[in-house]
Amino acid sequence: MASGPQFRLLGPLEVRLDGSAVVLRAGKHRALLAALLLRPNRVVPVTELVEHVWGDTPPARTRGTLQTYVMRLRAALGDPSLIQTAADGYRMRVDPLAVDAHRFADAAARGRVAVAAEDLETARKAFAEALELWRGPVLSDVPSETLYSAHAPRLTELLMTVHEQRIDVELALGDHADLVPELFALTRDHPLRERFWAQLMLALYRSSRQAEALEAFRQLDRTLDEQLGIDPSAELRSLHQAILMGSPSLAAPVVAAVVAREPAAPMRLPDDIADFTGRAAHVERISGLVTGSVPIVTLAGPPGVGKTTLAVHVAHLLRDRFPDGQLYVDLRGYALGAPADGVDVLSRFLRALGVPPDEIPPDLDEQSTMLRSLLSGRRMLLVLDNASAPDQVRPLLPGTASCRVIVTSRDDLRGLIALNGARTVPVDVFPPAESVQLLTSLLGPGSHAELAERCGHLPLALRVAAAYLAGRGDVTISGSPIELAYAALPPAPQRLFRLLSLVPGPDFTAEAASALADVDAEGLLTVLEIARLVVSSGPGRYRFHDELVRYAAALREESDSPSEQQASWNALLNHYQRGVERCAELLYPGIVRLASSAAGPAPRISGSAEALAWLDAERPNLIAAIRHAAEHGPAVMAWQLADALRGYLWIGQHVGEWLATAHHGLQAAQESGHRPAEAAMHANLGTLYLRLGEYARSVEHHDHAVALYRELGDEDAEAGVLNNLSLVHRRSGDLTAAREVLLRCTEMLRSSSADTVSTSLYNLGQLSVELGEIDGAVDHFSQALALAPNADSHTYLGMALRLQGRLDEARAHLGRALEIGNVPAGEAETLENLAAVELAAGNTDAAASLATRALRLVADGGDQQVATSARITLGEVRRAQADLDAATDLFQQALTTARRIGYASGEVRALIGLALVLRDHGRDADARSAADEAVRRGAELGLRALELRARDLT
């Protein structure tokens, strides 16, 4: 904003000098000033000013009166030079950016330039800046009709255009849900402005409000017809057609949609140390670099010098400078175990930023790209602790100037300097004075110079030494403080300290420590915490410094026999395994798991909420344990833990962790030659890749599992995998392969339980329906009914009989299914098929009632495949009742849901329904387009019967 006087015309006229308002009570004075401000630094002729001030009734002494007004304005503004006299008029000498109307135009232009450069965040800010300047109708208290007619329409039109451009940017950034209320207001206030209607339709569609989007089009159509006698524009008609078709081109940007859900400011820093001492020069330098132009600041120094403490302290000090939040991770670059996995770290960051787990990609590069997109335009600080190499850091870098990164490392990470613009700040031991200052704060006044020297001025050693000396009177330190602190411990905490170095993850609980050392560890951990050999990382959780872990590991190798170490490691894994099994019993008892070799009591977990919390807290430790067991043994625990954890990773959609654990389990099974476990891990990965939609890889792993189970002679397991494999083939559109697999599965299951065989026959029957082989479907469903005469058997046979045209028999079986009773989804499926029977019989009222009951059972959170079928059937009923608008909405909703959940036949059925109702509307070209899409998808998916139905429409 320009300095000096500020002028506001976008609303009531205002003048502000040094923050104070200047009141211009005379309307003609306001008109004169506005006329000059709208043409800054240009001479406005007297004749034009007279017209703007007096209109058609100027005074007798026009020029003299105008001179008087100018004189009074100069006095009010406090600077006579602002209004200059010219030969034939007056000139307002002012920076145009001091006038809100010109500042508005400038911001709007900057927004358009940013859009052209695809810098949407900058564009959004520029357009928002422009719109914030409007306080009401332009020149609202300036009594000049000529001035208003000359300038208000232009400025108001620019205002509307900026609204449209800003909303386009917001839609491109995925903020559709937040825009809906505003767009409802804009279309109400400007009912003939079609661009607002188009934006409202798109925002509603992207917010899963398809019916309302279509209703918005109908409302506009009526308004234009009633008021102007015209149709909506070609652009709007095309958008309407795309919404009807569920065109993928209308989908919201994936990453931008995630941004809309992210929290305002995730705070993930560890607690700042209460007695932070010294490092004033470092704090000042790091703060200056971070808040300046340096994107990455690396704190490099030897272990124990307090790099982490310094980084966290600075990050807390700068919280106000990064209002969008702070993220922290310990990369464990120098830990005894494996460093932090990049996929796991990025997954945690993305969750902290509000990304739903099922939208986090499993690939490291894709995750890194998503993180950079999320952080674009945000002001955040990332603390990446204990990095050992530049490649460990690079996937986590935000890549935007508004975010900053602090990295700690024992090395200077020169690769980050060369390629990423990092600046290194060396961190060494304390100067002697700061060492003494820290000891004084911990021990009280005294002569501490010699002790500081013995500790090598290392902050870690100083704190351990102070903890050792506290309460010991005149005792002095003559060796390594850490060694003395350990030596001063009783044997039990000494042993626990040594064994804790076996923990592969970032932290541990007292319960895990108790299992590891076969003791009640709670009190012993308190002793270690007082000695500063472990620190609390949260309620009930502990961790210790990498150097202390290394020291503990060295002591363990010296003091504890290999068999004792192995026993402790096995006990820790057993604790984790029993914990996961206990959670599995509470959260997903129906998922079949491998036999467990774990024994003994499980951790104290009493309910499903507590089970989920335990798994969430222990997830990094469990993943580290699986990896360590796969690499170092015992291998059996790697695959057992991976298998037991599968249900949790499925429920939580932790795809990256699922992928890692399944591969570690497979590696362990292959290296140890355990074929049943190898088969189970292949089946695990096959299910995961099906979940990801990577059908080729899913088939590959399922095929491996089938071959292994066949080799083992486990027919039940083989049949189970074949049943899943048939689903992969159906999802990928290879229905021939799906049938071959199902036939093999059914043959293998002939000697199994009736329920198991009937399930396979159901799948065969449904596949036959999709292939248009209705006689075969009737045979399969009849066999299933003979084996298991339950509600599902009657429903499926009733469906097939209806498709054969045997309506009375179909009605009898479906009625019997209702008498037997079923779960809500099963009952809804029966009602939907009964509705189709009544529709085929011409009983549209009965059909409508049945289909409505079916949809009510599953519409709100129920089985969405059944809900999709119910909407299609109800749409067919509404079409038969000539309620074409309702039918259109139902087919559109069904199409959207079918595409979202991968329901292939539902997608084609919905397209056929849309084609029919569009033809009824007289929109033959649109109907042909929908039918063509149905033919293409039917042929692509192998849905022959539906493909032929669609071809009839073309």
Coordinates of C-alpha atoms in Angstrom, one line a residue, residues 153-533:
P153 CA -20.7 -0.3 -14.2
R154 CA -17.1 -0.8 -15.2
L155 CA -15.9 -1.3 -11.7
T156 CA -18.8 -3.6 -10.8
E157 CA -18.3 -5.7 -13.8
L158 CA -14.6 -6.0 -12.9
L159 CA -15.7 -7.0 -9.4
M160 CA -17.9 -9.8 -10.8
T161 CA -15.1 -11.0 -13.1
V162 CA -12.6 -11.1 -10.2
H163 CA -15.2 -13.1 -8.2
E164 CA -15.4 -15.6 -11.1
Q165 CA -11.6 -15.8 -11.5
R166 CA -11.0 -16.2 -7.8
I167 CA -13.6 -19.0 -7.6
D168 CA -12.0 -20.7 -10.6
V169 CA -8.7 -20.7 -8.7
E170 CA -10.3 -22.0 -5.6
L171 CA -11.9 -24.9 -7.6
A172 CA -8.6 -25.7 -9.1
L173 CA -7.1 -25.9 -5.6
G174 CA -9.9 -28.2 -4.5
D175 CA -11.8 -25.9 -2.2
H176 CA -15.2 -26.8 -3.7
A177 CA -17.0 -27.7 -0.5
D178 CA -16.2 -24.3 1.1
L179 CA -17.4 -22.5 -2.0
V180 CA -20.9 -23.9 -2.1
P181 CA -22.6 -21.4 0.4
E182 CA -20.9 -18.4 -1.3
L183 CA -22.0 -19.6 -4.8
F184 CA -25.6 -20.1 -3.6
A185 CA -25.5 -16.5 -2.5
L186 CA -23.9 -15.2 -5.8
T187 CA -26.4 -17.1 -8.0
R188 CA -29.3 -15.7 -5.9
D189 CA -28.0 -12.1 -6.2
H190 CA -26.9 -12.5 -9.9
P191 CA -29.4 -15.0 -11.3
L192 CA -28.5 -14.3 -15.0
R193 CA -24.7 -14.6 -14.6
E194 CA -24.2 -18.0 -16.0
R195 CA -20.6 -18.4 -14.9
F196 CA -21.6 -18.4 -11.3
W197 CA -24.1 -21.2 -12.0
A198 CA -21.5 -23.2 -13.8
Q199 CA -19.2 -22.9 -10.8
L200 CA -22.0 -23.8 -8.4
M201 CA -22.8 -26.9 -10.4
L202 CA -19.2 -28.0 -10.4
A203 CA -18.7 -27.3 -6.7
L204 CA -21.8 -29.3 -5.9
Y205 CA -20.8 -32.2 -8.1
R206 CA -17.4 -32.4 -6.6
S207 CA -19.0 -32.3 -3.1
S208 CA -20.9 -35.5 -4.0
R209 CA -24.1 -33.4 -4.3
Q210 CA -24.9 -34.5 -7.9
A211 CA -28.7 -34.1 -7.5
E212 CA -28.4 -30.5 -6.3
A213 CA -26.0 -29.8 -9.2
L214 CA -28.5 -31.0 -11.7
E215 CA -31.3 -29.1 -9.9
A216 CA -29.2 -25.9 -10.2
F217 CA -29.1 -26.4 -14.0
R218 CA -32.9 -26.8 -14.1
Q219 CA -33.4 -23.7 -12.0
L220 CA -31.2 -21.6 -14.3
D221 CA -32.9 -23.1 -17.3
R222 CA -36.3 -22.0 -15.9
T223 CA -35.0 -18.5 -15.0
L224 CA -33.5 -17.8 -18.4
D225 CA -36.6 -19.1 -20.1
E226 CA -39.0 -17.0 -18.0
Q227 CA -36.9 -13.8 -18.0
L228 CA -35.2 -13.8 -21.4
G229 CA -36.7 -16.6 -23.4
I230 CA -33.4 -18.2 -24.1
D231 CA -31.6 -21.5 -23.3
P232 CA -28.5 -21.9 -21.2
S233 CA -25.2 -21.4 -23.0
A234 CA -23.5 -24.2 -24.9
E235 CA -20.8 -24.3 -22.2
L236 CA -23.4 -24.9 -19.4
R237 CA -25.2 -27.5 -21.5
S238 CA -21.9 -29.4 -21.9
L239 CA -21.2 -29.2 -18.2
H240 CA -24.7 -30.5 -17.5
Q241 CA -24.1 -33.4 -19.8
A242 CA -20.7 -34.1 -18.2
I243 CA -22.3 -34.2 -14.8
L244 CA -25.0 -36.6 -16.1
M245 CA -22.3 -38.8 -17.4
G246 CA -20.0 -38.6 -14.4
S247 CA -17.2 -37.5 -16.6
P248 CA -13.7 -38.0 -15.0
S249 CA -12.7 -34.6 -16.3
L250 CA -14.9 -33.0 -13.6
A251 CA -13.0 -34.7 -10.7
A252 CA -11.4 -32.5 -8.2
P253 CA -7.6 -32.2 -8.1
V254 CA -6.5 -35.0 -5.8
V255 CA -3.8 -33.2 -3.9
A256 CA -5.8 -29.9 -3.8
A257 CA -8.8 -31.8 -2.4
V258 CA -6.5 -33.0 0.4
V259 CA -5.4 -29.5 1.2
A260 CA -9.0 -28.5 2.0
R261 CA -9.0 -31.1 4.8
E262 CA -5.7 -30.4 6.4
P263 CA -5.4 -28.9 9.9
A264 CA -4.6 -25.3 10.2
A265 CA -1.3 -25.8 12.1
P266 CA -0.1 -29.3 13.1
M267 CA 2.2 -29.0 16.1
R268 CA 4.5 -32.0 16.2
L269 CA 7.6 -30.7 18.0
P270 CA 9.0 -32.5 21.0
D271 CA 8.8 -30.4 24.2
D272 CA 11.3 -27.6 24.6
I273 CA 13.8 -28.2 27.4
A274 CA 12.9 -26.3 30.5
D275 CA 16.4 -25.3 31.5
F276 CA 17.9 -24.5 28.1
T277 CA 21.3 -22.9 28.7
G278 CA 23.8 -21.0 26.6
R279 CA 24.1 -21.1 22.8
A280 CA 22.9 -17.5 22.5
A281 CA 25.0 -16.9 19.4
H282 CA 23.9 -20.1 17.8
V283 CA 20.2 -19.3 18.5
E284 CA 20.6 -15.9 17.0
R285 CA 22.4 -17.2 13.9
I286 CA 20.1 -20.1 13.3
S287 CA 17.0 -17.9 13.8
G288 CA 18.3 -15.3 11.4
L289 CA 19.1 -17.9 8.7
V290 CA 15.7 -19.7 9.1
T291 CA 13.7 -16.5 8.9
G292 CA 15.9 -15.0 6.2
S293 CA 16.4 -16.4 2.7
V294 CA 18.1 -19.8 3.6
P295 CA 15.8 -22.7 2.9
I296 CA 17.7 -25.4 4.9
V297 CA 19.9 -24.9 7.9
T298 CA 22.0 -27.9 8.9
L299 CA 23.3 -28.1 12.5
A300 CA 26.4 -30.3 12.2
G301 CA 28.5 -31.6 15.1
P302 CA 29.7 -34.6 17.1
P303 CA 27.3 -36.7 19.2
G304 CA 26.2 -35.4 22.5
V305 CA 26.7 -31.7 21.8
G306 CA 23.0 -31.0 22.0
K307 CA 22.1 -30.5 18.3
T308 CA 18.6 -31.9 18.8
T309 CA 18.0 -29.8 21.9
L310 CA 19.2 -26.7 20.1
A311 CA 17.1 -27.4 17.0
V312 CA 13.9 -28.0 19.0
H313 CA 14.5 -24.9 21.1
V314 CA 14.9 -22.6 18.1
A315 CA 11.8 -24.2 16.5
H316 CA 9.8 -23.4 19.5
L317 CA 11.1 -19.8 19.6
L318 CA 10.1 -19.4 15.9
R319 CA 6.6 -20.8 16.2
D320 CA 4.9 -17.5 15.6
R321 CA 6.9 -17.0 12.4
F322 CA 5.5 -20.3 11.0
P323 CA 1.8 -20.1 11.7
D324 CA 0.9 -23.1 9.5
G325 CA 2.7 -25.4 11.9
Q326 CA 5.8 -27.4 12.6
L327 CA 6.7 -31.0 11.8
Y328 CA 9.4 -33.1 13.5
V329 CA 10.9 -36.5 12.8
D330 CA 13.9 -38.5 14.2
L331 CA 15.5 -40.0 11.1
R332 CA 17.6 -42.4 13.3
G333 CA 20.5 -42.0 10.9
Y334 CA 23.0 -43.1 13.5
A335 CA 20.8 -45.6 15.4
L336 CA 22.0 -49.2 16.0
G337 CA 19.0 -50.5 14.0
A338 CA 17.7 -49.4 10.6
P339 CA 17.2 -45.7 10.0
A340 CA 13.7 -44.4 9.7
D341 CA 11.9 -45.6 6.5
G342 CA 11.2 -42.7 4.1
V343 CA 7.7 -44.1 3.3
D344 CA 6.8 -44.3 6.9
V345 CA 8.1 -40.8 7.7
L346 CA 6.3 -39.3 4.7
S347 CA 3.1 -41.1 5.6
R348 CA 3.3 -39.6 9.1
F349 CA 3.8 -36.1 7.7
L350 CA 0.9 -36.5 5.3
R351 CA -1.4 -37.7 8.0
A352 CA -0.4 -34.8 10.2
L353 CA -1.4 -32.5 7.3
G354 CA -4.8 -34.1 7.1
V355 CA -4.5 -36.6 4.3
P356 CA -6.8 -39.5 4.8
P357 CA -4.8 -42.8 5.1
D358 CA -6.5 -44.3 2.0
E359 CA -5.4 -41.4 -0.1
I360 CA -1.7 -41.7 0.8
P361 CA 0.2 -43.4 -2.2
P362 CA 2.5 -46.3 -1.3
D363 CA 5.3 -45.0 -3.5
L364 CA 8.1 -42.8 -2.0
D365 CA 8.3 -40.4 -4.9
E366 CA 4.5 -40.0 -5.1
Q367 CA 4.4 -39.3 -1.4
S368 CA 7.2 -36.7 -1.7
T369 CA 5.3 -35.0 -4.5
M370 CA 2.1 -34.9 -2.5
L371 CA 4.0 -33.4 0.5
R372 CA 5.4 -30.6 -1.7
S373 CA 2.0 -29.9 -3.1
L374 CA 0.5 -29.7 0.3
L375 CA 3.2 -27.4 1.6
S376 CA 3.0 -25.0 -1.4
G377 CA 2.2 -21.5 -0.2
R378 CA 2.2 -22.6 3.5
R379 CA 4.5 -21.2 6.2
M380 CA 5.8 -24.2 8.0
L381 CA 9.0 -25.3 9.7
L382 CA 10.3 -28.9 9.5
V383 CA 12.8 -30.3 11.9
L384 CA 14.6 -33.4 10.5
D385 CA 16.7 -34.8 13.3
N386 CA 19.6 -37.2 13.1
A387 CA 20.1 -37.3 9.3
S388 CA 23.0 -39.4 8.1
A389 CA 23.0 -38.5 4.4
P390 CA 21.5 -36.0 2.0
D391 CA 19.4 -38.7 0.3
Q392 CA 17.7 -39.4 3.6
V393 CA 16.6 -35.7 3.7
R394 CA 15.7 -34.9 0.1
P395 CA 12.3 -36.7 -0.2
L396 CA 11.2 -34.7 2.9
L397 CA 12.1 -31.2 1.6
P398 CA 9.1 -28.9 1.0
G399 CA 10.5 -27.3 -2.1
T400 CA 8.7 -24.0 -1.5
A401 CA 10.2 -20.7 -0.3
S402 CA 7.5 -20.2 2.4
C403 CA 8.7 -23.3 4.3
R404 CA 12.0 -23.8 6.2
V405 CA 13.9 -26.8 7.3
I406 CA 16.3 -27.4 10.2
V407 CA 18.4 -30.6 9.8
T408 CA 20.7 -32.1 12.5
S409 CA 23.5 -34.4 11.6
R410 CA 27.0 -35.5 12.6
D411 CA 28.1 -34.6 9.1
D412 CA 27.8 -31.3 7.2
L413 CA 25.7 -32.9 4.5
R414 CA 27.5 -31.1 1.7
G415 CA 25.2 -32.5 -0.9
L416 CA 22.4 -30.4 0.5
I417 CA 24.7 -27.3 0.3
A418 CA 25.5 -27.9 -3.3
L419 CA 22.1 -28.9 -4.7
N420 CA 19.6 -27.6 -2.2
G421 CA 21.0 -24.3 -1.0
A422 CA 21.6 -25.4 2.6
R423 CA 23.7 -23.5 5.0
T424 CA 25.7 -25.3 7.7
V425 CA 26.0 -24.1 11.3
P426 CA 28.7 -26.0 13.2
V427 CA 27.7 -27.0 16.7
D428 CA 30.6 -28.0 19.0
V429 CA 31.0 -28.6 22.7
F430 CA 30.1 -25.8 25.1
P431 CA 32.6 -23.0 25.8
P432 CA 33.9 -23.4 29.3
A433 CA 31.7 -20.6 30.6
E434 CA 28.5 -22.1 29.3
S435 CA 29.5 -25.5 30.7
V436 CA 29.9 -24.0 34.1
Q437 CA 26.6 -22.0 33.7
L438 CA 24.7 -25.3 32.9
L439 CA 26.3 -27.1 35.9
T440 CA 25.4 -24.2 38.2
S441 CA 21.8 -24.3 37.0
L442 CA 21.7 -28.1 37.7
L443 CA 23.8 -28.3 40.9
G444 CA 23.7 -24.8 42.4
P445 CA 26.6 -22.4 42.9
G446 CA 30.0 -23.8 43.3
S447 CA 33.4 -24.4 41.5
H448 CA 32.4 -26.5 38.5
A449 CA 35.2 -25.7 36.1
E450 CA 37.1 -28.9 36.7
L451 CA 34.0 -31.0 36.4
A452 CA 33.1 -29.3 33.1
E453 CA 36.6 -30.1 31.8
R454 CA 36.2 -33.8 32.8
C455 CA 32.9 -33.9 30.9
G456 CA 34.6 -32.5 27.8
H457 CA 32.1 -29.7 27.8
L458 CA 29.6 -32.1 26.2
P459 CA 26.0 -31.1 27.2
L460 CA 25.0 -34.8 27.4
A461 CA 27.9 -35.7 29.6
L462 CA 27.3 -32.5 31.8
R463 CA 23.7 -33.5 32.4
V464 CA 24.5 -37.1 33.2
A465 CA 27.3 -35.9 35.6
A466 CA 25.0 -33.5 37.3
A467 CA 22.4 -36.2 37.8
Y468 CA 25.1 -38.5 39.2
L469 CA 26.4 -35.8 41.7
A470 CA 23.0 -34.5 42.8
G471 CA 22.6 -35.3 46.5
R472 CA 26.1 -37.0 46.8
G473 CA 27.7 -34.2 48.8
D474 CA 31.5 -34.0 48.2
V475 CA 31.8 -36.8 45.7
T476 CA 33.8 -35.9 42.6
I477 CA 34.0 -37.3 39.1
S478 CA 37.3 -38.8 38.1
G479 CA 36.3 -40.6 34.9
S480 CA 33.6 -40.6 32.2
P481 CA 30.4 -39.2 33.6
I482 CA 28.3 -41.8 31.7
E483 CA 30.5 -44.7 32.9
L484 CA 30.3 -43.4 36.5
A485 CA 26.5 -42.9 36.2
Y486 CA 26.1 -46.5 35.0
A487 CA 28.5 -47.8 37.6
A488 CA 26.6 -46.1 40.4
L489 CA 23.4 -48.0 39.5
P490 CA 22.3 -51.1 41.3
P491 CA 22.6 -54.4 39.2
A492 CA 18.9 -54.5 38.2
P493 CA 18.7 -51.1 36.5
Q494 CA 22.2 -51.8 35.0
R495 CA 20.9 -54.9 33.4
L496 CA 17.8 -53.2 32.1
F497 CA 19.9 -50.3 30.7
R498 CA 22.0 -52.9 28.7
L499 CA 19.0 -54.9 27.4
L500 CA 17.1 -51.8 26.3
S501 CA 19.6 -51.4 23.5
L502 CA 17.9 -54.3 21.9
V503 CA 14.8 -52.2 21.2
P504 CA 14.7 -51.7 17.4
G505 CA 12.2 -48.9 17.3
P506 CA 12.3 -45.3 18.4
D507 CA 10.9 -45.7 21.9
F508 CA 9.4 -48.2 24.3
T509 CA 6.9 -48.6 27.1
A510 CA 7.4 -49.8 30.7
E511 CA 5.4 -52.9 29.7
A512 CA 7.8 -53.6 26.8
A513 CA 10.8 -53.1 29.0
S514 CA 9.3 -55.5 31.6
A515 CA 8.9 -58.2 28.9
L516 CA 12.4 -57.6 27.6
A517 CA 14.1 -58.0 30.9
D518 CA 11.6 -60.3 32.6
V519 CA 11.2 -57.9 35.5
D520 CA 8.8 -55.2 36.7
A521 CA 10.6 -52.3 34.9
E522 CA 8.5 -49.4 36.1
G523 CA 10.6 -48.5 39.1
L524 CA 13.9 -49.3 37.3
L525 CA 13.0 -46.9 34.5
T526 CA 12.5 -44.2 37.1
V527 CA 16.0 -44.9 38.4
L528 CA 17.4 -44.6 34.9
E529 CA 15.5 -41.4 34.2
I530 CA 16.8 -39.8 37.4
A531 CA 20.3 -40.7 36.2
R532 CA 19.6 -39.1 32.8
L533 CA 20.3 -42.4 31.1

